[in-house]
Coordinates of C-alpha atoms in Angstrom, one line a residue:
Chain A
M26 CA -35.7 59.9 116.5
S27 CA -33.4 58.8 113.5
D28 CA -36.4 57.2 112.4
H29 CA -38.1 61.3 112.5
I30 CA -35.0 62.3 111.1
T31 CA -35.3 59.7 107.9
E32 CA -39.2 61.1 107.6
E33 CA -38.9 64.5 107.6
S34 CA -35.3 64.0 104.9
N35 CA -38.0 62.1 102.6
F36 CA -40.8 64.7 102.9
S37 CA -38.4 67.1 101.5
E38 CA -37.5 65.2 99.2
T39 CA -40.7 64.2 97.8
K40 CA -41.5 67.7 97.8
E41 CA -38.5 68.7 95.7
K42 CA -39.7 66.0 93.0
E43 CA -42.9 68.2 92.8
K44 CA -41.7 71.2 92.7
E45 CA -39.6 69.5 89.7
K46 CA -42.8 68.2 87.9
E47 CA -44.5 71.4 88.7
K48 CA -41.5 73.3 87.0
Q49 CA -41.8 70.8 84.2
K50 CA -45.9 70.9 83.5
E51 CA -45.6 74.9 83.5
Q52 CA -42.7 74.6 80.8
D53 CA -44.2 71.7 78.6
E54 CA -47.6 73.9 79.0
A55 CA -45.3 76.9 77.6
E56 CA -44.2 75.2 74.9
D57 CA -47.4 73.7 74.0
E58 CA -48.9 77.4 74.0
E59 CA -45.7 78.3 71.5
L60 CA -46.6 75.9 69.3
R61 CA -50.8 76.0 69.2
K62 CA -50.1 80.6 68.4
L63 CA -47.2 78.7 65.3
L64 CA -50.2 76.3 64.1
L65 CA -52.5 79.3 63.9
S66 CA -50.4 82.0 63.0
D67 CA -51.7 81.7 59.2
V68 CA -55.2 81.3 59.7
Q69 CA -56.7 85.1 59.1
N70 CA -58.6 85.6 55.6
L71 CA -59.3 82.1 55.2
P72 CA -60.9 81.8 51.8
S73 CA -65.0 80.1 51.8
T74 CA -63.8 77.6 49.3
P75 CA -60.1 77.3 48.7
P76 CA -58.6 75.6 45.7
S77 CA -59.1 72.1 45.3
A78 CA -56.0 69.7 45.4
V79 CA -56.3 68.9 41.6
E80 CA -56.2 73.0 41.0
S81 CA -53.4 73.4 43.1
N82 CA -51.1 70.3 41.6
F83 CA -51.9 69.9 38.0
A84 CA -52.2 72.2 35.1
I85 CA -55.9 71.5 33.6
Y86 CA -56.6 70.9 29.7
F87 CA -59.2 69.6 27.7
A88 CA -59.2 68.3 24.7
L89 CA -62.3 69.1 22.4
D90 CA -64.3 66.9 19.8
F91 CA -61.9 64.5 20.7
M92 CA -62.3 62.5 17.2
K93 CA -65.7 62.2 17.6
P94 CA -67.7 64.9 17.8
R95 CA -68.6 65.8 21.5
H96 CA -66.4 63.6 22.6
D97 CA -64.7 65.8 25.9
Q98 CA -62.2 64.5 28.0
Y99 CA -59.8 66.4 30.3
V100 CA -55.8 66.4 30.6
Y101 CA -54.8 67.3 34.7
R102 CA -50.8 67.7 34.2
H103 CA -48.6 67.8 36.9
A104 CA -45.6 69.4 37.4
N105 CA -43.7 65.9 37.5
G106 CA -45.1 65.1 34.1
L107 CA -47.8 62.1 34.8
C108 CA -51.0 62.7 33.0
V109 CA -54.2 61.9 34.6
I110 CA -57.3 61.2 31.6
G111 CA -60.8 61.9 32.0
L112 CA -64.3 62.1 30.9
A113 CA -65.1 66.5 31.2
P114 CA -68.5 67.2 32.3
S115 CA -69.6 68.2 28.9
H116 CA -69.0 64.5 27.6
V117 CA -71.8 63.4 25.6
A118 CA -72.2 59.9 27.3
F119 CA -73.6 62.4 30.2
K120 CA -76.6 63.1 28.4
D121 CA -77.9 59.8 28.2
E122 CA -80.6 59.2 30.5
G123 CA -79.5 57.1 33.7
G124 CA -75.9 57.9 32.5
I125 CA -73.2 55.6 32.6
T126 CA -74.1 52.5 33.5
A127 CA -70.7 49.9 32.9
I128 CA -67.4 50.5 31.7
D129 CA -65.1 47.9 29.7
F130 CA -61.5 48.0 30.0
N131 CA -60.8 45.4 27.5
V132 CA -60.5 47.5 24.3
G133 CA -58.1 46.8 21.3
K134 CA -55.2 44.3 21.5
S135 CA -55.4 44.0 25.4
D136 CA -57.4 44.4 28.5
R137 CA -56.0 47.9 29.7
S138 CA -56.7 47.3 33.5
G139 CA -55.0 43.6 33.5
V140 CA -51.3 44.7 32.9
K141 CA -49.0 45.0 36.0
V142 CA -46.7 48.1 35.5
T143 CA -43.9 47.5 38.2
G144 CA -40.5 49.1 39.8
K145 CA -39.1 52.8 39.1
R146 CA -38.6 52.7 35.7
K147 CA -42.0 51.5 34.6
K148 CA -41.5 48.3 33.3
N149 CA -44.2 46.8 31.6
A150 CA -46.1 49.8 30.4
Q151 CA -47.5 49.9 27.1
H152 CA -46.6 52.7 25.0
F153 CA -49.5 54.3 23.2
E154 CA -50.7 56.9 20.8
S155 CA -52.9 59.6 21.3
N156 CA -56.2 58.0 19.3
T157 CA -55.2 54.4 21.2
A158 CA -58.3 53.1 22.9
L159 CA -58.5 53.3 26.8
C160 CA -61.5 51.4 27.5
K161 CA -65.6 52.0 26.7
V162 CA -68.1 53.5 28.7
S163 CA -71.6 52.4 28.1
T164 CA -74.5 54.1 28.6
K165 CA -78.6 52.5 28.6
N166 CA -78.1 52.4 24.9
D167 CA -75.2 53.2 23.9
S168 CA -71.4 52.7 23.9
Y169 CA -68.5 55.3 23.3
I170 CA -65.3 55.2 23.5
V171 CA -62.4 56.8 25.5
R172 CA -58.7 57.2 24.1
C173 CA -55.5 58.5 26.0
C174 CA -55.3 62.0 24.1
V175 CA -52.0 61.9 25.1
K176 CA -49.1 59.8 23.5
G177 CA -47.3 57.9 26.1
S178 CA -46.8 55.0 28.7
L179 CA -50.1 53.9 30.7
L180 CA -49.1 53.6 33.9
E181 CA -52.2 52.3 34.9
V182 CA -56.4 52.8 34.9
N183 CA -58.4 53.3 37.7
Q184 CA -60.0 49.8 39.2
Q185 CA -62.3 51.3 41.3
L186 CA -64.8 52.1 38.1
I187 CA -65.5 48.2 37.4
K188 CA -66.7 47.4 40.6
Q189 CA -68.1 51.0 40.8
P190 CA -69.2 52.7 37.6
E191 CA -71.4 55.3 39.0
L192 CA -68.5 56.7 40.4
L193 CA -67.8 58.4 36.6
N194 CA -71.8 59.5 37.1
A195 CA -71.0 61.3 40.7
S196 CA -67.2 62.3 40.3
A197 CA -65.7 62.1 36.5
D198 CA -63.6 65.1 37.7
R199 CA -61.5 63.1 40.8
E200 CA -62.4 59.8 42.3
G201 CA -64.0 58.7 38.3
Y202 CA -60.5 59.6 36.4
I203 CA -59.9 56.8 33.9
A204 CA -55.9 56.1 33.4
I205 CA -52.7 57.9 34.3
I206 CA -50.0 58.1 31.4
M207 CA -46.6 59.2 31.7
P208 CA -45.7 61.3 28.4
K209 CA -42.2 61.9 26.6
P210 CA -41.6 65.9 26.9
A211 CA -41.3 66.2 23.1
D212 CA -44.5 64.5 22.8
W213 CA -46.4 66.5 25.3
L214 CA -45.7 69.6 23.6
K215 CA -46.8 68.3 20.6
I216 CA -49.8 67.6 22.2
K217 CA -50.3 70.5 24.1
A218 CA -51.1 72.4 21.4
S219 CA -54.3 70.8 20.5
L220 CA -55.8 71.3 24.1
V221 CA -57.4 73.9 25.4
S222 CA -57.1 75.4 29.0
F223 CA -60.2 75.7 31.7
E224 CA -60.9 79.4 31.2
E225 CA -61.4 78.2 26.9
Y226 CA -63.1 75.2 27.7
K227 CA -65.7 76.9 29.7
K228 CA -66.3 79.6 27.3
L229 CA -66.3 77.2 24.5
R230 CA -68.9 74.9 26.4
E231 CA -70.8 78.0 28.1
V232 CA -70.0 76.1 31.4
S233 CA -70.3 78.6 34.3
Chain B
M29 CA 2.7 73.6 55.1
V30 CA 1.2 71.9 57.7
R31 CA 1.0 75.3 59.5
Q32 CA 0.3 76.7 56.1
D33 CA -3.2 74.7 55.5
G34 CA -3.7 76.3 59.2
Y35 CA -4.5 72.8 61.1
Q36 CA -4.9 72.8 64.3
F37 CA -3.6 69.3 65.8
D38 CA -2.0 68.1 69.3
S39 CA -0.7 64.4 67.9
F40 CA -1.0 63.0 64.3
S41 CA -0.6 59.7 62.7
L42 CA 2.0 58.6 59.8
E43 CA 1.0 57.5 56.8
V44 CA 3.8 56.1 54.3
S45 CA 3.9 54.8 50.3
I46 CA 7.2 53.6 49.0
P47 CA 7.5 52.9 45.2
P48 CA 6.5 49.2 44.1
L49 CA 10.7 49.0 42.6
I50 CA 11.7 49.3 46.0
L51 CA 9.3 46.6 47.4
Q52 CA 10.1 44.4 44.2
N53 CA 13.5 44.6 45.3
E54 CA 12.8 43.5 48.6
A55 CA 11.2 40.6 47.9
S56 CA 13.4 39.3 45.5
L57 CA 16.0 39.7 48.2
W58 CA 14.1 37.9 50.6
S59 CA 13.1 35.2 48.1
Y60 CA 16.8 34.5 47.0
M61 CA 18.0 34.2 50.7
Q62 CA 14.8 32.1 51.5
S63 CA 16.1 29.6 48.7
K64 CA 19.9 30.1 49.5
Y65 CA 19.1 29.8 53.6
G66 CA 16.2 28.5 53.8
S67 CA 17.5 25.6 55.5
E68 CA 20.0 26.9 58.0
P69 CA 18.3 27.4 61.5
W70 CA 19.5 30.9 61.9
F71 CA 17.4 31.8 58.9
R72 CA 14.1 29.9 60.6
E73 CA 15.2 31.6 63.6
K74 CA 14.9 35.1 62.4
I75 CA 11.9 34.5 60.4
H76 CA 10.6 33.7 63.7
T77 CA 11.7 36.8 65.6
G78 CA 10.2 38.3 62.9
C79 CA 11.9 41.4 60.3
V80 CA 11.7 44.6 59.6
S81 CA 10.2 45.7 56.7
I82 CA 11.8 48.7 54.4
K83 CA 8.8 50.7 54.7
D84 CA 8.1 50.0 58.6
A85 CA 12.4 50.8 58.5
L86 CA 11.9 53.9 57.0
K87 CA 8.4 55.0 59.1
F88 CA 10.5 54.6 62.3
S89 CA 13.1 56.7 61.2
L90 CA 10.9 59.7 60.5
I91 CA 8.5 59.6 63.1
N92 CA 11.0 61.3 65.6
P93 CA 12.3 63.8 63.5
L94 CA 8.7 64.7 62.8
E95 CA 7.8 64.5 66.5
K96 CA 10.3 67.1 67.1
L97 CA 9.8 69.1 64.1
L98 CA 5.9 69.6 65.0
D99 CA 6.3 69.4 68.4
C100 CA 4.1 66.9 69.3
K101 CA 3.7 62.8 70.1
S102 CA 2.7 60.6 66.9
S103 CA -0.7 58.3 68.0
L104 CA -3.4 56.6 65.9
C105 CA -5.9 59.7 65.6
P106 CA -7.5 61.2 63.0
F107 CA -4.9 64.1 61.8
R108 CA -3.2 62.0 59.1
I109 CA 0.1 62.8 57.1
R110 CA 1.1 60.9 54.3
L111 CA 4.3 60.9 52.3
T112 CA 4.4 59.8 49.5
Y113 CA 7.7 58.5 47.1
T114 CA 7.6 57.6 44.1
H115 CA 9.3 56.5 40.8
T116 CA 9.9 57.1 37.3
K117 CA 11.2 53.8 36.7
A118 CA 7.7 51.8 36.4
S119 CA 8.4 47.9 38.3
E120 CA 9.2 45.1 36.4
G121 CA 7.9 42.8 38.2
V122 CA 4.4 44.4 37.8
A123 CA 4.6 43.5 34.6
K124 CA 5.6 39.9 34.7
C125 CA 2.9 39.1 37.3
S126 CA -0.2 40.3 35.0
D127 CA 1.5 38.1 32.6
N128 CA 1.4 35.5 34.7
G129 CA -2.1 36.2 36.0
G130 CA -0.8 36.5 39.4
S131 CA -3.8 37.4 41.8
C132 CA -4.5 41.4 40.5
K133 CA -7.8 41.4 43.1
R134 CA -6.8 44.7 44.3
R135 CA -7.4 46.9 41.4
K136 CA -8.1 50.4 42.4
T137 CA -8.6 53.7 39.5
G138 CA -6.9 56.3 39.7
E139 CA -3.4 55.7 41.2
S140 CA -1.0 53.8 39.1
D141 CA 0.9 53.4 42.7
S142 CA -1.7 51.5 44.0
I143 CA -2.1 49.2 41.5
G144 CA 1.3 48.7 41.4
E145 CA 1.8 48.0 45.1
G146 CA -1.3 45.9 45.2
T147 CA -0.2 43.1 42.6
L148 CA 2.8 43.6 43.9
S149 CA 2.3 42.3 47.8
S150 CA -0.7 40.2 46.5
S151 CA 2.1 38.3 44.2
V152 CA 4.3 38.3 46.8
E153 CA 1.7 35.9 48.9
D154 CA 1.5 34.0 45.6
E155 CA 4.4 31.8 46.1
S156 CA 4.6 30.2 43.5
F157 CA 6.0 32.8 41.5
D158 CA 10.2 32.6 42.1
F159 CA 11.0 36.3 42.6
S160 CA 14.7 35.6 43.1
K161 CA 14.8 35.3 39.2
L162 CA 14.2 38.9 39.4
F163 CA 17.6 40.7 40.3
P164 CA 17.4 43.6 42.4
K165 CA 17.6 46.3 40.5
S166 CA 20.2 49.2 41.3
E167 CA 19.0 52.8 40.9
N168 CA 21.0 56.1 40.9
E169 CA 17.9 58.2 40.4
P170 CA 16.8 59.5 43.7
C171 CA 12.7 58.9 44.5
N172 CA 10.0 61.6 43.4
F173 CA 8.8 63.0 47.1
S174 CA 5.1 64.4 48.2
Y175 CA 3.1 64.7 50.8
N176 CA 0.1 65.4 52.4
C177 CA -2.1 65.8 55.4
S178 CA -5.9 65.4 56.0
R179 CA -8.5 64.7 58.5
T180 CA -10.8 62.0 59.1
P181 CA -14.4 63.3 59.1
F182 CA -16.2 65.0 62.3
Y183 CA -20.0 64.2 63.1
F184 CA -22.6 66.3 64.2
G185 CA -25.6 65.4 65.8
G186 CA -28.9 67.8 66.7
R187 CA -32.5 68.3 65.9
Y188 CA -33.6 71.1 63.8
L189 CA -36.6 72.8 63.3
K190 CA -37.7 74.7 60.2
Y191 CA -40.2 77.6 60.4
S192 CA -40.2 78.8 56.6
R193 CA -42.7 77.2 54.1
N194 CA -39.9 78.2 51.3
V195 CA -37.4 76.3 52.4
S196 CA -36.2 72.7 51.1
Q197 CA -34.4 70.5 53.4
T198 CA -31.5 69.8 50.3
R199 CA -30.2 71.6 47.9
W200 CA -32.8 71.4 45.2
I201 CA -32.2 72.8 41.7
I202 CA -34.1 72.2 38.8
D203 CA -32.9 73.1 35.1
D204 CA -30.0 75.5 36.9
E205 CA -33.0 77.5 39.2
R206 CA -33.2 77.1 42.9
M207 CA -36.5 75.5 44.6
G208 CA -37.1 77.7 47.6
E209 CA -35.1 80.4 48.8
A210 CA -32.6 78.0 51.2
S211 CA -32.4 74.8 51.9
V212 CA -31.7 73.9 56.0
E213 CA -28.5 71.7 54.8
E214 CA -27.3 74.6 53.1
I215 CA -28.1 77.2 56.1
I216 CA -26.4 74.7 58.7
G217 CA -23.6 73.1 56.9
I218 CA -21.8 76.1 55.5
K219 CA -22.1 77.7 59.0
V220 CA -20.2 74.5 60.4
L221 CA -17.7 74.7 57.4
Q222 CA -16.5 78.3 57.6
A223 CA -16.0 77.7 61.2
C224 CA -14.3 74.9 61.8
G225 CA -12.8 74.9 58.0
G226 CA -13.5 71.9 56.7
D227 CA -13.7 70.7 52.7
N228 CA -16.9 69.7 52.5
Y229 CA -20.2 68.2 54.4
K230 CA -22.5 66.2 54.2
F231 CA -26.3 66.4 55.6
H232 CA -27.8 63.5 56.5
A233 CA -32.2 63.6 58.3
A234 CA -34.3 61.1 59.6
G235 CA -36.5 61.4 56.9
R236 CA -37.4 64.6 55.4
E237 CA -40.6 66.9 55.0
D238 CA -42.0 68.8 51.9
I239 CA -40.7 72.2 51.2
D240 CA -44.4 73.7 51.9
V241 CA -44.0 71.7 55.4
R242 CA -43.3 73.2 58.8
M243 CA -41.0 71.4 61.0
L244 CA -41.7 72.1 64.6
G245 CA -41.9 71.0 67.9
P246 CA -38.8 68.7 69.3
G247 CA -37.4 68.9 65.8
R248 CA -36.1 66.2 63.2
P249 CA -32.7 64.3 64.2
F250 CA -29.6 65.2 61.6
I251 CA -26.1 64.2 61.3
L252 CA -23.6 66.6 59.5
E253 CA -20.6 65.3 58.4
V254 CA -17.5 67.1 57.7
Q255 CA -14.2 66.1 55.9
N256 CA -10.9 67.3 56.9
T257 CA -11.4 70.0 59.4
R258 CA -8.8 72.3 60.3
L259 CA -9.7 73.1 63.2
V260 CA -10.8 70.5 66.0
P261 CA -14.5 70.8 67.0
T262 CA -15.3 71.1 70.6
E263 CA -18.2 70.4 72.6
Q264 CA -18.1 74.3 73.1
F265 CA -17.5 74.9 69.7
A266 CA -20.9 72.6 69.1
N267 CA -22.6 75.2 71.6
D268 CA -21.2 78.4 70.1
I269 CA -22.5 77.6 66.0
E270 CA -25.5 76.4 67.6
K271 CA -26.4 80.1 69.2
M272 CA -24.9 81.4 65.7
I273 CA -27.1 79.1 63.6
N274 CA -30.6 80.5 65.9
K275 CA -29.7 84.1 66.3
E276 CA -29.8 84.8 62.3
E277 CA -32.2 87.3 61.5
N278 CA -34.7 85.7 59.4
K279 CA -35.5 82.6 61.8
L280 CA -36.1 80.0 58.5
V281 CA -34.4 77.5 60.6
R282 CA -33.6 76.8 64.6
V283 CA -31.1 73.8 65.6
N284 CA -31.0 72.5 69.0
N285 CA -28.5 70.0 71.2
L286 CA -25.7 69.9 68.6
K287 CA -23.3 68.3 69.5
L288 CA -19.8 66.5 68.5
V289 CA -21.3 62.1 67.8
G290 CA -19.6 59.0 67.2
S291 CA -20.6 56.1 65.4
D292 CA -22.9 55.7 68.1
G293 CA -25.1 58.3 66.6
W294 CA -25.4 57.2 63.6
N295 CA -27.2 53.9 65.1
L296 CA -29.3 56.2 66.8
M297 CA -30.6 57.7 64.4
R298 CA -30.7 55.1 61.8
E299 CA -32.3 52.5 64.4
G300 CA -36.0 51.8 64.0
E301 CA -36.2 55.0 61.6
G302 CA -39.0 53.3 59.3
E303 CA -41.1 52.3 62.9
K304 CA -41.2 55.5 64.8
Q305 CA -44.2 57.4 64.5
K306 CA -44.5 61.1 63.6
Q307 CA -47.2 63.9 64.5
Y308 CA -48.9 66.8 62.5
A309 CA -50.8 69.5 62.4
A310 CA -53.2 69.8 59.4
L311 CA -55.6 72.8 58.6
V312 CA -58.1 71.0 57.2
W313 CA -61.5 72.2 55.0
T314 CA -64.5 70.5 54.4
S315 CA -67.3 71.0 52.2
R316 CA -70.6 70.6 54.3
P317 CA -70.4 71.9 58.3
L318 CA -69.3 69.5 60.4
K319 CA -71.1 69.1 63.7
D320 CA -70.1 67.1 66.9
E321 CA -71.0 63.9 66.0
D322 CA -68.0 64.3 63.1
F323 CA -65.9 65.1 65.7
Q324 CA -66.5 62.1 67.5
Q325 CA -66.2 60.1 65.1
V326 CA -63.2 60.9 63.7
S327 CA -61.6 61.0 67.6
S328 CA -62.9 57.6 67.9
L329 CA -60.7 55.8 64.7
K330 CA -57.4 54.6 66.8
D331 CA -54.5 52.4 64.7
L332 CA -56.7 53.0 61.7
K333 CA -55.2 50.9 58.6
V334 CA -55.2 53.1 55.7
A335 CA -54.1 52.0 52.1
Q336 CA -52.1 54.3 49.7
R337 CA -51.2 54.1 46.4
T338 CA -48.3 55.5 45.4
P339 CA -49.2 59.3 45.5
I340 CA -49.7 61.1 42.1
R341 CA -47.0 63.8 42.6
V342 CA -44.3 61.0 43.5
L343 CA -45.4 58.4 41.2
H344 CA -42.7 59.5 38.1
R345 CA -39.7 58.0 40.5
R346 CA -41.3 55.8 43.1
S347 CA -42.8 52.3 42.4
P348 CA -46.8 52.1 41.7
L349 CA -47.5 50.1 44.8
E350 CA -50.2 49.9 47.4
R351 CA -49.1 50.9 50.9
E352 CA -50.8 50.1 54.4
K353 CA -50.1 52.7 56.8
I354 CA -51.5 53.1 60.3
I355 CA -53.2 56.2 61.9
H356 CA -52.4 55.9 65.3
W357 CA -55.2 59.0 66.0
M358 CA -56.8 61.7 65.2
K359 CA -58.5 64.8 67.5
M360 CA -60.1 68.0 65.6
E361 CA -60.3 71.4 66.8
T362 CA -62.7 74.4 64.9
V363 CA -60.3 77.1 64.1
A364 CA -61.7 80.8 63.5
G365 CA -65.0 80.6 64.3
S366 CA -65.8 78.3 60.9
S367 CA -67.5 75.2 60.5
Q368 CA -65.9 74.2 57.8
Y369 CA -62.1 74.6 58.7
F370 CA -60.3 72.8 61.7
L371 CA -57.0 71.5 62.5
L372 CA -56.6 67.7 62.0
H373 CA -53.9 66.8 65.0
L374 CA -52.8 63.5 63.8
C375 CA -50.0 60.7 65.0
T376 CA -49.6 58.3 61.9
Q377 CA -46.8 55.2 61.0
A378 CA -43.4 56.7 59.2
G379 CA -44.2 56.6 55.6
T380 CA -47.8 57.7 55.7
Y381 CA -48.6 60.2 53.3
I382 CA -50.6 62.9 54.8
K383 CA -51.8 65.3 52.4
E384 CA -52.9 62.5 50.3
F385 CA -54.8 61.1 53.3
V386 CA -56.6 64.2 53.8
H387 CA -57.8 65.4 50.1
G388 CA -57.7 61.2 48.4
D389 CA -55.5 61.4 46.1
L390 CA -58.5 60.9 43.3
G391 CA -59.6 57.9 45.4
R392 CA -56.1 56.4 45.3
T393 CA -55.6 56.8 49.1
H394 CA -58.4 54.8 51.2
P395 CA -59.9 55.6 53.8
S396 CA -59.6 59.4 53.5
I397 CA -60.6 62.0 55.8
G398 CA -63.3 62.9 53.1
S399 CA -64.4 59.3 52.3
I400 CA -64.7 59.3 56.4
L401 CA -66.6 62.1 56.7
G402 CA -68.6 61.8 53.6
C403 CA -67.8 64.8 51.7
R404 CA -64.5 66.5 49.9
A405 CA -61.9 67.6 52.4
E406 CA -59.1 69.8 51.1
I407 CA -56.2 70.8 53.1
L408 CA -54.0 73.8 53.2
Q409 CA -51.2 73.9 55.4
L410 CA -49.3 71.0 57.2
D411 CA -46.9 70.8 60.1
V412 CA -44.8 68.4 62.1
T413 CA -45.4 68.6 65.3
D414 CA -43.2 65.8 66.6
I415 CA -41.1 63.0 65.5
K416 CA -41.2 60.5 68.4
M417 CA -37.3 59.5 67.8
E418 CA -34.8 58.9 71.3
C419 CA -32.0 60.3 69.6
F420 CA -30.8 63.7 70.3
L421 CA -33.1 65.3 73.1
T422 CA -30.6 66.6 75.2

């Protein structure tokens, strides 16, 4: 008789637990629904091609005919002051057959790819002028010097290029960037005057 | 004065500070007695049973009248009353101490009184200095007296949600201009401060998100420290404040599970902060349409190791390092019937830069969504959907 009673009370206990589990599950599902609605709340009117990360986060400038005709380079400047330097699509090196085949950071007095910059204060960073050589890119028959364009501290060069110089041909404007430079605010203002905007660049070089 | 400021309290703790001159006199008297009666048995007995210092005697005599005046008992509690007695005549002993090069270690900037006390008491321990040489000075001028009272800080713990993409976590001002329209710490802090009449607050959170990233799901743990409250916060008080914050019209921020926490709150929050996993939902665009195989490939990657060089957007203030982070799992779902837009759910190790994992940061984060799918990928919006920590969940 007593066994029967404990069995019954056990049974009603598990029923209670099941009800609670059901309730919890419903609550969780309701919360998930709420969350999904929030996640998708701004999903109307998506553009077919959104702006790229570079377009959204950097101000894009170009240095045309830098020290030599058709030596065009880009300068992407972030709101925090850092400048990414690279080859513009209209650079003369891309006109050579086969494009760029090699890159060498050992120019001027040091190998730019060897310097280790450390710490928040960017110790050991070399200070360069805007016409200091950054590297040399070579094509089948020729080679061209790439320069800093911006006076400042050299924080890093793109090491990937040493192993994969073809990045320069495929995406010079992104993964094929050459270096990152940190100019002082006063030095930036001085050089900015000689750079052109993206719009002006498109007009001057007749690029679409 | 206590009522003037509107302090609410049910007990107080008394602190007394007396001028160095009195301490000096006391010390020289002791020295003298020691040298004269040191060998006497009754003197040695007295030392063993303990003697009451002048400071303690003053405290004892003040406590009872204060208790009667304020109508409550004194005990060790957060509400402190400090009575400071100062004297214009600087202590002669202090000058002598510094000449002897006595252990003047406890120098504090600011109040000269504490310097005096500090050097004096450490010199008293330095037995080589013979105080009996200093005759007790009799003074006819009374002391100056000042008082103040304050409360030790209270701590509130809870979780916050951020629904706006234009609200920063902490106050963010560049060149006198505020970034964003508000900050989480001000929205919560100002309400709490006003409600319990504190002097100021400090906001501490378990990690942070960008101004344009929403904080959803159960929310991010935080602790709000409030200094010198006039009222004593209770559990009910915390509940009321939580309701008040959540009732705000513009619904920028929400607070859950707000309650008073003790010192254990800190441990809960800081413990394993770097190991805890975070979950996100990102709206991603790809430069080519995606197929089922792409979705499956992404879902199949478990505990993916990602090498992230310091993102360019923080490189100006962080060390240039390569940090290895783990993406525990990923799941993609299509949105708005598009073949190039999708919602990417991912669970990552604490400290992973999600935006850079999507667009690759010019190849400085590898692998990235773009490199995995063999195309260009951009991130349009990011939401934090879960912070997997145990604290402040109820």
